[in-house]
Amino acid sequence: MTEITGGELFARCLAAEGIEYVFGLPSPEIDPLFASLEDHGIRLVPVRHESAGVHMAEGLYKSTGKASAVTGNPGPGTVNLLPGIFTARHEGVPVLAITSQHRMGVSYPSPPSTFQGQDQLEAFRPAVKWGGPVFEWGRIAEVMRIAFREMWNGRPGPVQVEVPAPVMYAVGDEDDQLVLPPSAYRPSLPAASAAQIGAAADLLAGAKRPVIVAGTGVDRAGAAAEAAALAELLGCPLLPSQAGRASVPSTNPNYVFGFGDGGGQARREADVILVAGSRIGNLDLPYDKYWGDPEGQRLIQIDIEPTHMGVTRPLTLGIVADVKDALGGILAELSSRDTRPAPEALAALERARSTGEEWRMGQAGPVLEWTEETIHPAHAMGVIGEFFGEDAIYTVDGGLTSVWAYSILPPTKPRSYHSILELGMLGTGIPSAIGSRIGQPDREVVCVTGDGAAGFNFMELQSAAREGIPVITIVFAEGSWTMEEPNELALYQRTFGCEQGETRWDRVAEGLGCHGEYVDRLDQLVPALERSRESARPAVICLRTDRDANRAIPPGMAARWKEIQAGPLPEA
């Protein structure tokens, strides 16, 4: 008989699930797990803040499709996980939160006398897909299976397993616990039925002006090629959702920018719209003025998550299935019918692309006309995109910085453009970049962030320096919460709470063991990027951008962003 601790059994369960990284901080309550990780090929990545550890897991998943685990010490450490866990829930990120707890006799429930006493299960309940405790050694493997089953059921997301310290330290016979591989207890992803494939093919084959909208789920499912091939077969516009930028590169001949006039025209004219991997949320302005009269349209929606179906637009056909499998099935069915693009579809595509390009150039006017010596953030974003190109992974953080990045950075490979557009959580960019580089060590990872967002988790660059993770971060620095200024100025002719003061992010970075650069002229940027790359260390460029230029978002974009929260505005 060989006895093993609860920590060793936990490590075996993590390894069976393919977990390669645990992000967290040491704690006596969880030390038996940490002591066992290395033997199972699992790397512990210490962090400066637990929430940032979740964002690292987020970046790793978005770049690789692999789940990770995070840990929280009793009380404060576990509570610190929550901002990251809430983000993971909104972003569809599978992560296991292992929350440690003191001995059961003072924890369930915790009286006022308990040190670090907190009902952690109740605190996590609204943030996770499932959460539960393990109260005895003999149930560890079973509870872990429950957690991972729920993690991957439907749209992936965070789950919680709570472990009191005595359970981590308890020992038992290893033969008494069966650690199963996922294939032995979890089903494969749901697939569309033949009838559903046939019904979708009938609708698309009979459409005169079909449109395809590809959401983030297309990128996560690895279905970008299927979406592109289907749009080519139908000769129709292919629109990324607002959060699905990586699902459709702008170089695709069927691409139409979904947030602009071209995308609105394409949807309004469509008689059949296929939405894949998107919940059609408020970011996509699901209003008739942008999508057309639902009475004259038929909507096909494909998503892995049943609760996403028909939320904002009425359905004709809803298919709960793996997006890659379903799109591939529809493509094969239409191909077997020798489907050809309808002339009206090709004409609609040409009109939408023409309208979209005219709108884009109109919006770009102020950017193209900028001649001041100070740095326009759009100009800087163009230099960054040209320097790193389409092969880099970009993590984007901040308010207006994210808007410029979406519009200016180059098209990317799949799983290579990570935004915060599901929840809008600031501070994800730097730790997400670190997680992305951990998962993709042979690719360049670039974080572009506003200075407000950078401040939340900037200390994680010390984690990157300590762990030897060379990410490049460009901080667009103006010393202001610039995105908040236009509303205050319009209503009150002054700002309040927006001034941050000047921070030399490059000098802070140097103090953390990183390479630092300061840039206040655009011609300095490329040499700074070159030196940052050559340093082979985590690097930070403090980029002094012009505040007036930053807040001068093109009016068409600004109006649409306002409608996300305010609802459809009347036509001017």
Coordinates of C-alpha atoms in Angstrom, one line a residue:
M1 CA 0.0 0.0 0.0
T2 CA 1.3 3.4 -1.0
E3 CA -0.1 6.4 0.9
I4 CA -0.3 9.8 -0.8
T5 CA -1.5 13.2 0.5
G6 CA -4.5 15.1 -0.7
G7 CA -2.1 17.5 -2.4
E8 CA -0.5 14.7 -4.4
L9 CA -3.9 13.4 -5.4
F10 CA -5.0 16.9 -6.5
A11 CA -1.8 17.1 -8.6
R12 CA -2.6 13.8 -10.3
C13 CA -6.1 15.0 -11.1
L14 CA -4.7 18.2 -12.6
A15 CA -2.3 16.3 -14.7
A16 CA -5.0 13.9 -16.0
E17 CA -6.9 17.0 -17.2
G18 CA -4.0 18.3 -19.1
I19 CA -3.2 21.2 -16.7
E20 CA 0.3 22.4 -17.3
Y21 CA 0.4 25.6 -15.2
V22 CA -0.9 26.8 -11.8
F23 CA -0.9 30.5 -11.0
G24 CA -0.8 31.5 -7.4
L25 CA 1.0 32.2 -4.2
P26 CA 2.4 29.9 -1.5
S27 CA 0.3 29.1 1.6
P28 CA 0.6 26.5 4.3
E29 CA -3.0 25.4 3.6
I30 CA -2.1 24.4 0.0
D31 CA 1.6 23.5 0.2
P32 CA 1.0 19.7 -0.2
L33 CA -0.3 20.5 -3.7
F34 CA 2.6 22.8 -4.6
A35 CA 5.1 20.2 -3.4
S36 CA 3.6 17.6 -5.8
L37 CA 3.3 19.8 -9.0
E38 CA 6.8 19.4 -10.4
D39 CA 6.6 15.6 -10.3
H40 CA 3.6 15.7 -12.7
G41 CA 5.1 18.2 -15.1
I42 CA 3.1 21.1 -13.8
R43 CA 4.8 24.5 -13.4
L44 CA 3.9 26.8 -10.6
V45 CA 4.0 30.5 -11.7
P46 CA 4.0 32.8 -8.6
V47 CA 2.2 36.1 -9.1
R48 CA 2.0 39.5 -7.4
H49 CA -1.8 39.5 -7.2
E50 CA -4.1 36.5 -7.4
S51 CA -6.5 38.2 -9.9
A52 CA -3.6 38.8 -12.3
G53 CA -3.0 35.0 -12.1
V54 CA -6.5 34.4 -13.5
H55 CA -5.7 36.9 -16.3
M56 CA -2.5 34.9 -17.0
A57 CA -4.7 31.8 -17.3
E58 CA -7.0 33.8 -19.6
G59 CA -4.1 34.7 -21.9
L60 CA -2.8 31.2 -22.0
Y61 CA -6.3 29.8 -22.9
K62 CA -6.9 32.4 -25.6
S63 CA -3.6 31.6 -27.2
T64 CA -3.6 27.8 -26.9
G65 CA -7.1 26.5 -25.9
K66 CA -5.6 25.0 -22.7
A67 CA -7.1 25.4 -19.3
S68 CA -5.1 26.3 -16.2
A69 CA -5.6 26.4 -12.4
V70 CA -5.2 29.3 -10.0
T71 CA -5.0 29.2 -6.2
G72 CA -6.2 31.4 -3.4
N73 CA -5.1 31.5 0.1
P74 CA -7.8 31.5 2.8
G75 CA -9.7 34.8 3.1
P76 CA -8.0 37.7 1.3
G77 CA -6.1 35.5 -1.2
T78 CA -9.3 33.8 -2.3
V79 CA -11.3 37.1 -2.5
N80 CA -8.5 38.6 -4.6
L81 CA -9.2 36.0 -7.3
L82 CA -12.8 37.3 -7.8
P83 CA -12.1 40.1 -10.4
G84 CA -10.3 37.7 -12.6
I85 CA -12.9 35.0 -12.1
F86 CA -15.7 37.3 -13.0
T87 CA -13.7 38.2 -16.2
A88 CA -13.2 34.6 -17.0
R89 CA -16.9 33.9 -16.7
H90 CA -17.8 36.7 -19.2
E91 CA -14.9 35.8 -21.5
G92 CA -15.6 32.1 -21.6
V93 CA -12.3 31.1 -20.1
P94 CA -11.9 27.6 -18.5
V95 CA -10.0 27.9 -15.3
L96 CA -10.1 26.0 -12.0
A97 CA -10.0 28.1 -8.9
I98 CA -8.6 26.1 -6.0
T99 CA -9.6 28.0 -2.9
S100 CA -7.9 26.9 0.3
Q101 CA -9.6 27.1 3.7
H102 CA -8.7 26.7 7.4
R103 CA -9.8 23.6 9.4
M104 CA -13.4 22.7 9.0
G105 CA -14.3 23.2 12.6
V106 CA -14.0 26.9 12.4
S107 CA -14.9 27.5 8.7
Y108 CA -18.3 26.0 7.9
P109 CA -19.8 28.3 9.1
S110 CA -17.2 30.8 10.2
P111 CA -18.0 32.6 13.5
P112 CA -16.8 36.1 14.0
S113 CA -13.8 34.8 15.9
T114 CA -12.3 32.9 12.9
F115 CA -9.1 34.4 11.5
Q116 CA -9.6 35.1 7.8
G117 CA -13.1 33.7 8.1
Q118 CA -15.2 34.1 5.0
D119 CA -17.9 32.0 3.3
Q120 CA -15.9 31.6 0.1
L121 CA -18.3 29.3 -1.6
E122 CA -21.1 31.9 -1.3
A123 CA -18.8 34.7 -2.4
F124 CA -17.9 32.8 -5.6
R125 CA -21.4 31.6 -6.4
P126 CA -22.3 34.3 -8.9
A127 CA -18.9 34.2 -10.6
V128 CA -18.4 30.5 -11.4
K129 CA -20.3 27.9 -13.4
W130 CA -20.0 25.5 -10.5
G131 CA -18.4 25.5 -7.0
G132 CA -18.2 23.0 -4.3
P133 CA -16.0 21.8 -1.3
V134 CA -14.0 18.7 -0.7
F135 CA -14.5 17.6 2.9
E136 CA -12.6 14.2 2.8
W137 CA -9.6 12.7 1.0
G138 CA -11.8 9.9 -0.5
R139 CA -13.8 12.4 -2.6
I140 CA -11.1 14.5 -4.2
A141 CA -11.0 12.7 -7.6
E142 CA -14.8 12.6 -7.7
V143 CA -15.2 16.3 -7.0
M144 CA -12.5 17.2 -9.5
R145 CA -14.4 15.3 -12.2
I146 CA -17.6 17.2 -11.3
A147 CA -15.7 20.5 -11.5
F148 CA -14.1 19.8 -14.9
R149 CA -17.2 18.4 -16.4
E150 CA -19.0 21.7 -15.6
M151 CA -16.0 23.7 -16.7
W152 CA -16.3 22.3 -20.3
N153 CA -20.0 21.9 -20.4
G154 CA -21.4 24.3 -23.0
R155 CA -19.4 27.5 -23.2
P156 CA -16.3 27.0 -21.1
G157 CA -15.9 29.0 -17.9
P158 CA -14.4 29.1 -14.4
V159 CA -15.2 26.6 -11.6
Q160 CA -14.2 26.5 -8.0
V161 CA -13.1 23.7 -5.7
E162 CA -12.7 24.6 -2.0
V163 CA -10.2 22.6 0.0
P164 CA -9.8 22.8 3.8
A165 CA -6.2 22.4 4.9
P166 CA -6.8 19.0 6.7
V167 CA -8.0 17.5 3.4
M168 CA -4.8 18.7 1.6
Y169 CA -2.6 17.1 4.3
A170 CA -4.7 13.9 4.7
V171 CA -3.3 10.6 3.4
G172 CA -4.9 7.6 1.9
D173 CA -4.1 4.6 -0.3
E174 CA -3.5 5.6 -3.9
D175 CA -5.3 2.5 -5.1
D176 CA -8.5 3.7 -3.4
Q177 CA -8.8 6.7 -5.8
L178 CA -9.4 6.3 -9.5
V179 CA -8.1 9.2 -11.5
L180 CA -9.8 9.1 -14.9
P181 CA -8.8 10.8 -18.2
P182 CA -11.4 13.2 -19.5
S183 CA -12.5 10.8 -22.2
A184 CA -13.6 8.3 -19.6
Y185 CA -16.2 10.5 -18.0
R186 CA -17.0 13.5 -20.3
P187 CA -18.8 13.4 -23.6
S188 CA -17.5 14.8 -26.8
L189 CA -18.7 18.2 -27.9
P190 CA -22.3 18.4 -29.2
A191 CA -22.7 18.0 -32.9
A192 CA -25.4 19.3 -35.2
S193 CA -27.8 16.7 -36.4
A194 CA -28.2 15.8 -40.0
A195 CA -31.6 17.4 -40.0
Q196 CA -30.2 20.7 -38.6
I197 CA -27.4 20.7 -41.2
G198 CA -29.9 20.1 -43.9
A199 CA -32.3 22.8 -42.7
A200 CA -29.4 25.4 -42.4
A201 CA -28.2 24.4 -45.9
D202 CA -31.8 24.8 -47.3
L203 CA -32.0 28.3 -45.9
L204 CA -28.6 29.4 -47.2
A205 CA -29.0 27.8 -50.6
G206 CA -32.3 29.6 -51.0
A207 CA -31.0 32.9 -49.9
K208 CA -30.5 35.8 -52.4
R209 CA -28.5 37.9 -50.0
P210 CA -27.0 35.8 -47.2
V211 CA -24.6 37.2 -44.6
I212 CA -22.3 35.4 -42.1
V213 CA -21.4 36.9 -38.7
A214 CA -18.5 35.3 -37.0
G215 CA -18.2 35.7 -33.2
T216 CA -15.4 35.0 -30.8
G217 CA -16.6 31.4 -30.7
V218 CA -15.4 30.9 -34.3
D219 CA -11.9 31.7 -33.2
R220 CA -12.0 29.6 -30.0
A221 CA -13.4 26.6 -31.9
G222 CA -10.7 26.9 -34.6
A223 CA -13.4 27.4 -37.2
A224 CA -12.1 30.5 -39.0
A225 CA -11.3 28.4 -42.1
E226 CA -14.7 26.9 -42.3
A227 CA -16.4 30.3 -41.9
A228 CA -14.2 31.8 -44.7
A229 CA -14.9 28.8 -47.0
L230 CA -18.6 29.1 -46.4
A231 CA -18.6 32.8 -47.2
E232 CA -16.6 32.2 -50.4
L233 CA -19.0 29.5 -51.5
L234 CA -22.0 31.7 -50.9
G235 CA -20.3 34.9 -52.3
C236 CA -21.5 36.8 -49.3
P237 CA -20.3 39.3 -46.7
L238 CA -18.4 37.9 -43.8
L239 CA -18.6 40.1 -40.7
P240 CA -16.7 39.7 -37.4
S241 CA -18.6 40.5 -34.3
Q242 CA -17.2 43.3 -32.2
A243 CA -15.4 40.8 -29.9
G244 CA -14.6 38.4 -32.7
R245 CA -11.8 40.4 -34.5
A246 CA -9.5 37.4 -34.7
S247 CA -12.3 35.2 -36.4
V248 CA -12.1 37.1 -39.7
P249 CA -8.9 38.8 -40.9
S250 CA -9.6 42.0 -42.7
T251 CA -7.6 40.7 -45.7
N252 CA -10.3 38.1 -46.4
P253 CA -12.0 39.1 -49.7
N254 CA -15.4 38.7 -48.2
Y255 CA -14.6 40.7 -45.1
V256 CA -16.9 43.6 -44.1
F257 CA -16.2 45.6 -40.9
G258 CA -19.3 44.8 -38.8
F259 CA -19.3 47.9 -36.6
G260 CA -19.3 50.3 -39.6
D261 CA -21.8 51.4 -42.2
G262 CA -20.8 48.5 -44.5
G263 CA -21.7 46.0 -41.9
G264 CA -25.0 47.6 -41.1
Q265 CA -25.9 47.8 -44.8
A266 CA -25.1 44.1 -45.3
R267 CA -27.2 43.0 -42.4
R268 CA -30.2 45.2 -43.2
E269 CA -30.2 43.9 -46.8
A270 CA -29.8 40.3 -45.8
D271 CA -32.6 37.8 -46.2
V272 CA -30.7 35.1 -44.3
I273 CA -28.1 35.8 -41.6
L274 CA -26.0 33.0 -40.2
V275 CA -24.5 33.9 -36.8
A276 CA -21.8 31.6 -35.6
G277 CA -20.1 31.6 -32.1
S278 CA -21.8 34.9 -30.9
R279 CA -24.5 35.7 -28.4
I280 CA -25.3 38.8 -30.5
G281 CA -24.7 41.0 -27.5
N282 CA -25.1 44.8 -27.0
L283 CA -21.6 45.3 -28.4
D284 CA -23.0 44.2 -31.8
L285 CA -25.8 46.8 -31.6
P286 CA -28.6 44.2 -32.2
Y287 CA -31.1 46.8 -33.2
D288 CA -33.2 46.9 -36.3
K289 CA -31.5 50.0 -37.5
Y290 CA -28.3 48.0 -37.9
W291 CA -29.7 44.5 -38.4
G292 CA -32.9 45.1 -40.4
D293 CA -36.5 44.2 -39.9
P294 CA -36.7 40.7 -38.4
E295 CA -40.0 40.1 -40.2
G296 CA -38.2 40.1 -43.5
Q297 CA -35.2 38.0 -42.3
R298 CA -34.4 34.5 -41.2
L299 CA -31.7 34.0 -38.6
I300 CA -29.6 30.9 -38.1
Q301 CA -27.6 30.9 -34.9
I302 CA -24.9 28.3 -34.0
D303 CA -23.4 28.3 -30.6
I304 CA -22.0 25.9 -28.0
E305 CA -24.0 27.5 -25.3
P306 CA -27.8 27.1 -25.3
T307 CA -28.4 30.2 -23.2
H308 CA -27.0 32.4 -26.0
M309 CA -29.8 31.4 -28.4
G310 CA -32.3 34.0 -29.5
V311 CA -31.4 36.5 -26.8
T312 CA -31.5 39.7 -28.8
R313 CA -32.8 38.6 -32.2
P314 CA -35.6 36.2 -33.1
L315 CA -34.5 32.8 -34.4
T316 CA -35.5 30.8 -37.4
L317 CA -33.1 27.9 -36.6
G318 CA -31.0 27.5 -33.5
I319 CA -28.2 24.9 -33.4
V320 CA -26.4 24.1 -30.1
A321 CA -23.2 22.5 -31.3
D322 CA -19.5 22.8 -31.8
V323 CA -19.2 25.7 -34.2
K324 CA -16.4 24.1 -36.2
D325 CA -18.3 20.8 -36.7
A326 CA -21.5 22.6 -37.6
L327 CA -20.0 25.0 -40.1
G328 CA -18.0 22.1 -41.6
G329 CA -21.2 20.1 -42.0
I330 CA -23.1 23.0 -43.6
L331 CA -20.2 23.6 -46.0
A332 CA -20.0 20.0 -47.0
E333 CA -23.8 19.8 -47.6
L334 CA -23.8 22.9 -49.7
S335 CA -20.8 21.7 -51.7
S336 CA -22.5 18.4 -52.4
R337 CA -25.4 20.4 -53.9
D338 CA -23.0 22.2 -56.2
T339 CA -24.0 25.5 -54.6
R340 CA -22.9 28.7 -56.4
P341 CA -23.0 32.3 -55.3
A342 CA -26.3 34.1 -56.1
P343 CA -25.8 37.2 -58.3
E344 CA -27.6 39.3 -55.8
A345 CA -25.2 38.0 -53.1
L346 CA -22.2 39.0 -55.0
A347 CA -23.7 42.4 -55.7
A348 CA -24.6 42.9 -52.0
L349 CA -21.0 42.0 -51.0
E350 CA -19.6 44.5 -53.4
R351 CA -22.0 47.2 -52.1
A352 CA -21.2 46.5 -48.5
R353 CA -17.4 46.5 -49.1
S354 CA -17.7 49.8 -51.0
T355 CA -19.9 51.4 -48.3
G356 CA -17.6 50.1 -45.6
E357 CA -14.5 51.5 -47.3
E358 CA -16.1 54.9 -47.9
W359 CA -17.2 55.0 -44.2
R360 CA -13.7 53.9 -43.0
M361 CA -12.0 56.7 -45.0
G362 CA -14.4 59.2 -43.8
Q363 CA -13.8 58.2 -40.2
A364 CA -10.0 58.2 -40.8
G365 CA -10.0 61.8 -42.0
P366 CA -8.9 63.5 -38.7
V367 CA -6.2 60.8 -38.2
L368 CA -4.8 61.2 -41.7
E369 CA -4.8 65.0 -41.4
W370 CA -3.0 65.1 -38.0
T371 CA 0.2 67.1 -38.4
E372 CA 1.2 68.1 -34.9
E373 CA 4.6 67.1 -33.5
T374 CA 2.9 65.2 -30.6
I375 CA 2.0 61.6 -31.1
H376 CA -1.4 60.6 -32.3
P377 CA -2.3 57.2 -30.8
A378 CA -3.5 55.9 -34.2
H379 CA -0.2 56.8 -35.8
A380 CA 1.7 55.0 -33.1
M381 CA -0.6 52.0 -33.4
G382 CA 0.2 51.9 -37.1
V383 CA 3.9 51.8 -36.4
I384 CA 3.5 49.1 -33.8
G385 CA 1.4 47.0 -36.2
E386 CA 3.9 47.4 -39.0
F387 CA 6.9 46.5 -36.8
F388 CA 5.4 43.3 -35.3
G389 CA 3.2 42.3 -38.2
E390 CA 0.6 39.6 -38.5
D391 CA 2.5 36.9 -36.7
A392 CA 2.5 38.5 -33.3
I393 CA 0.0 37.9 -30.5
Y394 CA -1.5 41.2 -29.4
T395 CA -3.2 41.7 -26.0
V396 CA -5.1 44.9 -25.9
D397 CA -6.1 46.8 -22.8
G398 CA -7.6 50.2 -21.9
G399 CA -10.5 52.3 -23.1
L400 CA -9.7 54.5 -26.1
T401 CA -6.4 52.6 -26.6
S402 CA -8.5 49.5 -27.3
V403 CA -10.6 51.4 -29.9
W404 CA -7.5 52.5 -31.8
A405 CA -6.0 49.1 -31.6
Y406 CA -9.1 47.4 -33.0
S407 CA -9.1 49.8 -36.0
I408 CA -5.4 50.0 -36.7
L409 CA -3.5 46.9 -35.7
P410 CA -3.0 44.3 -38.5
P411 CA -5.1 41.2 -39.0
T412 CA -3.7 38.4 -37.0
K413 CA -3.5 34.6 -36.9
P414 CA -6.2 32.7 -35.0
R415 CA -6.1 33.0 -31.2
S416 CA -3.8 36.0 -31.6
Y417 CA -5.9 39.1 -30.8
H418 CA -7.0 39.3 -27.2
S419 CA -9.3 42.1 -26.1
I420 CA -11.4 42.8 -23.1
L421 CA -14.7 43.4 -25.0
E422 CA -16.8 40.8 -23.2
L423 CA -16.7 42.3 -19.7
G424 CA -14.6 45.4 -20.3
M425 CA -12.3 44.6 -17.3
L426 CA -9.3 46.9 -17.2
G427 CA -5.9 45.6 -16.2
T428 CA -6.0 42.3 -18.1
G429 CA -3.5 43.2 -20.8
I430 CA -0.1 42.8 -19.1
P431 CA -0.9 39.5 -17.3
S432 CA -2.7 38.2 -20.3
A433 CA 0.4 38.9 -22.4
I434 CA 2.5 37.0 -19.8
G435 CA 0.1 34.0 -20.0
S436 CA 0.1 34.1 -23.8
R437 CA 3.9 34.1 -23.9
I438 CA 4.0 31.1 -21.5
G439 CA 1.6 29.2 -23.8
Q440 CA 3.4 30.3 -27.0
P441 CA 7.0 30.7 -26.0
D442 CA 8.2 30.9 -29.7
R443 CA 6.0 33.8 -30.7
E444 CA 6.3 37.5 -30.0
V445 CA 3.7 38.8 -27.6
V446 CA 2.9 42.5 -27.5
C447 CA 0.6 44.3 -25.0
V448 CA -0.7 47.7 -26.0
T449 CA -2.4 49.4 -23.0
G450 CA -3.6 52.7 -21.8
D451 CA -1.9 54.1 -18.7
G452 CA -5.0 53.8 -16.6
A453 CA -5.3 50.1 -17.4
A454 CA -1.6 49.5 -17.0
G455 CA -1.7 50.7 -13.4
F456 CA -3.8 47.8 -12.2
N457 CA -1.4 44.9 -12.8
F458 CA 1.9 46.6 -13.7
M459 CA 3.7 44.8 -10.9
E460 CA 3.3 41.5 -12.8
L461 CA 6.1 42.7 -15.0
Q462 CA 8.3 41.8 -12.1
S463 CA 6.8 38.3 -12.3
A464 CA 7.7 38.3 -16.0
A465 CA 11.3 39.4 -15.2
R466 CA 11.7 36.8 -12.5
E467 CA 10.3 34.0 -14.6
G468 CA 12.1 35.0 -17.8
I469 CA 9.0 35.8 -19.9
P470 CA 9.9 38.4 -22.5
V471 CA 6.8 40.3 -23.3
I472 CA 6.8 43.8 -24.8
T473 CA 4.4 46.3 -23.3
I474 CA 3.7 49.7 -24.9
V475 CA 1.9 52.1 -22.4
F476 CA 0.0 54.9 -24.2
A477 CA 0.6 57.5 -21.5
E478 CA -1.3 60.7 -21.1
G479 CA -1.8 60.8 -17.4
S480 CA -5.6 60.8 -17.7
W481 CA -8.7 58.7 -17.8
T482 CA -9.2 60.1 -21.2
M483 CA -12.2 58.0 -22.2
E484 CA -14.2 59.5 -19.4
E485 CA -13.4 63.1 -20.4
P486 CA -15.8 63.8 -23.3
N487 CA -19.0 63.1 -21.4
E488 CA -17.8 65.3 -18.5
L489 CA -16.7 68.1 -20.7
A490 CA -19.9 68.0 -22.7
L491 CA -22.2 68.1 -19.6
Y492 CA -20.1 70.1 -17.1
Q493 CA -17.4 71.9 -19.2
R494 CA -14.8 70.4 -16.8
T495 CA -13.5 67.1 -15.8
F496 CA -13.3 65.5 -12.3
G497 CA -11.4 62.5 -11.2
C498 CA -9.7 62.1 -14.6
E499 CA -6.2 63.4 -13.9
Q500 CA -3.7 60.7 -13.0
G501 CA -0.5 62.8 -13.0
E502 CA 2.6 61.8 -15.0
T503 CA 4.1 58.3 -14.5
R504 CA 7.4 57.3 -16.1
W505 CA 6.4 53.7 -16.8
D506 CA 9.8 53.0 -18.3
R507 CA 11.5 53.8 -15.0
V508 CA 9.1 51.8 -13.0
A509 CA 9.8 48.9 -15.3
E510 CA 13.5 49.2 -14.9
G511 CA 13.1 49.0 -11.2
L512 CA 11.2 45.7 -11.7
G513 CA 14.1 44.2 -13.7
C514 CA 12.7 45.0 -17.2
H515 CA 14.1 47.0 -20.1
G516 CA 12.6 50.5 -20.3
E517 CA 12.2 53.1 -23.1
Y518 CA 10.7 56.5 -23.2
V519 CA 9.3 57.9 -26.5
D520 CA 7.8 61.3 -27.0
R521 CA 8.3 61.6 -30.8
L522 CA 7.0 59.2 -33.3
D523 CA 10.4 58.8 -35.0
Q524 CA 11.8 57.4 -31.8
L525 CA 9.3 54.5 -31.6
V526 CA 10.8 52.0 -34.1
P527 CA 14.4 52.3 -32.5
A528 CA 12.8 51.8 -29.1
L529 CA 10.9 48.7 -30.3
E530 CA 14.1 47.4 -31.8
R531 CA 16.1 47.8 -28.6
S532 CA 13.2 46.3 -26.6
R533 CA 13.2 43.2 -28.8
E534 CA 17.0 42.9 -28.7
S535 CA 17.0 43.1 -24.9
A536 CA 15.4 39.6 -24.7
R537 CA 13.8 40.7 -21.5
P538 CA 10.3 42.0 -20.5
A539 CA 10.3 45.5 -21.9
V540 CA 8.1 48.6 -21.4
I541 CA 7.9 51.6 -23.7
C542 CA 6.4 54.6 -22.1
L543 CA 4.8 56.3 -25.1
R544 CA 3.8 59.9 -24.5
T545 CA 0.6 60.4 -26.7
D546 CA -1.5 63.4 -27.3
R547 CA -4.6 63.6 -25.1
D548 CA -6.6 65.7 -27.5
A549 CA -5.9 63.3 -30.3
N550 CA -6.8 60.3 -28.2
R551 CA -10.2 61.5 -27.2
A552 CA -11.0 62.6 -30.8
I553 CA -12.5 59.2 -31.7
P554 CA -14.1 59.4 -35.1
P555 CA -17.8 60.5 -34.7
G556 CA -19.3 57.4 -36.3
M557 CA -17.4 55.1 -34.0
A558 CA -18.2 57.3 -31.0
A559 CA -21.9 57.3 -31.7
R560 CA -22.0 53.5 -32.0
W561 CA -20.2 53.1 -28.7
K562 CA -22.8 55.3 -27.1
E563 CA -25.6 53.2 -28.4
I564 CA -24.1 50.1 -26.8
Q565 CA -25.2 51.4 -23.5
A566 CA -27.9 53.9 -24.4
G567 CA -29.7 51.8 -27.0
P568 CA -30.5 52.9 -30.6
L569 CA -30.4 56.6 -31.1
P570 CA -32.6 58.4 -33.7
E571 CA -31.0 59.1 -37.1
A572 CA -29.5 62.5 -37.4

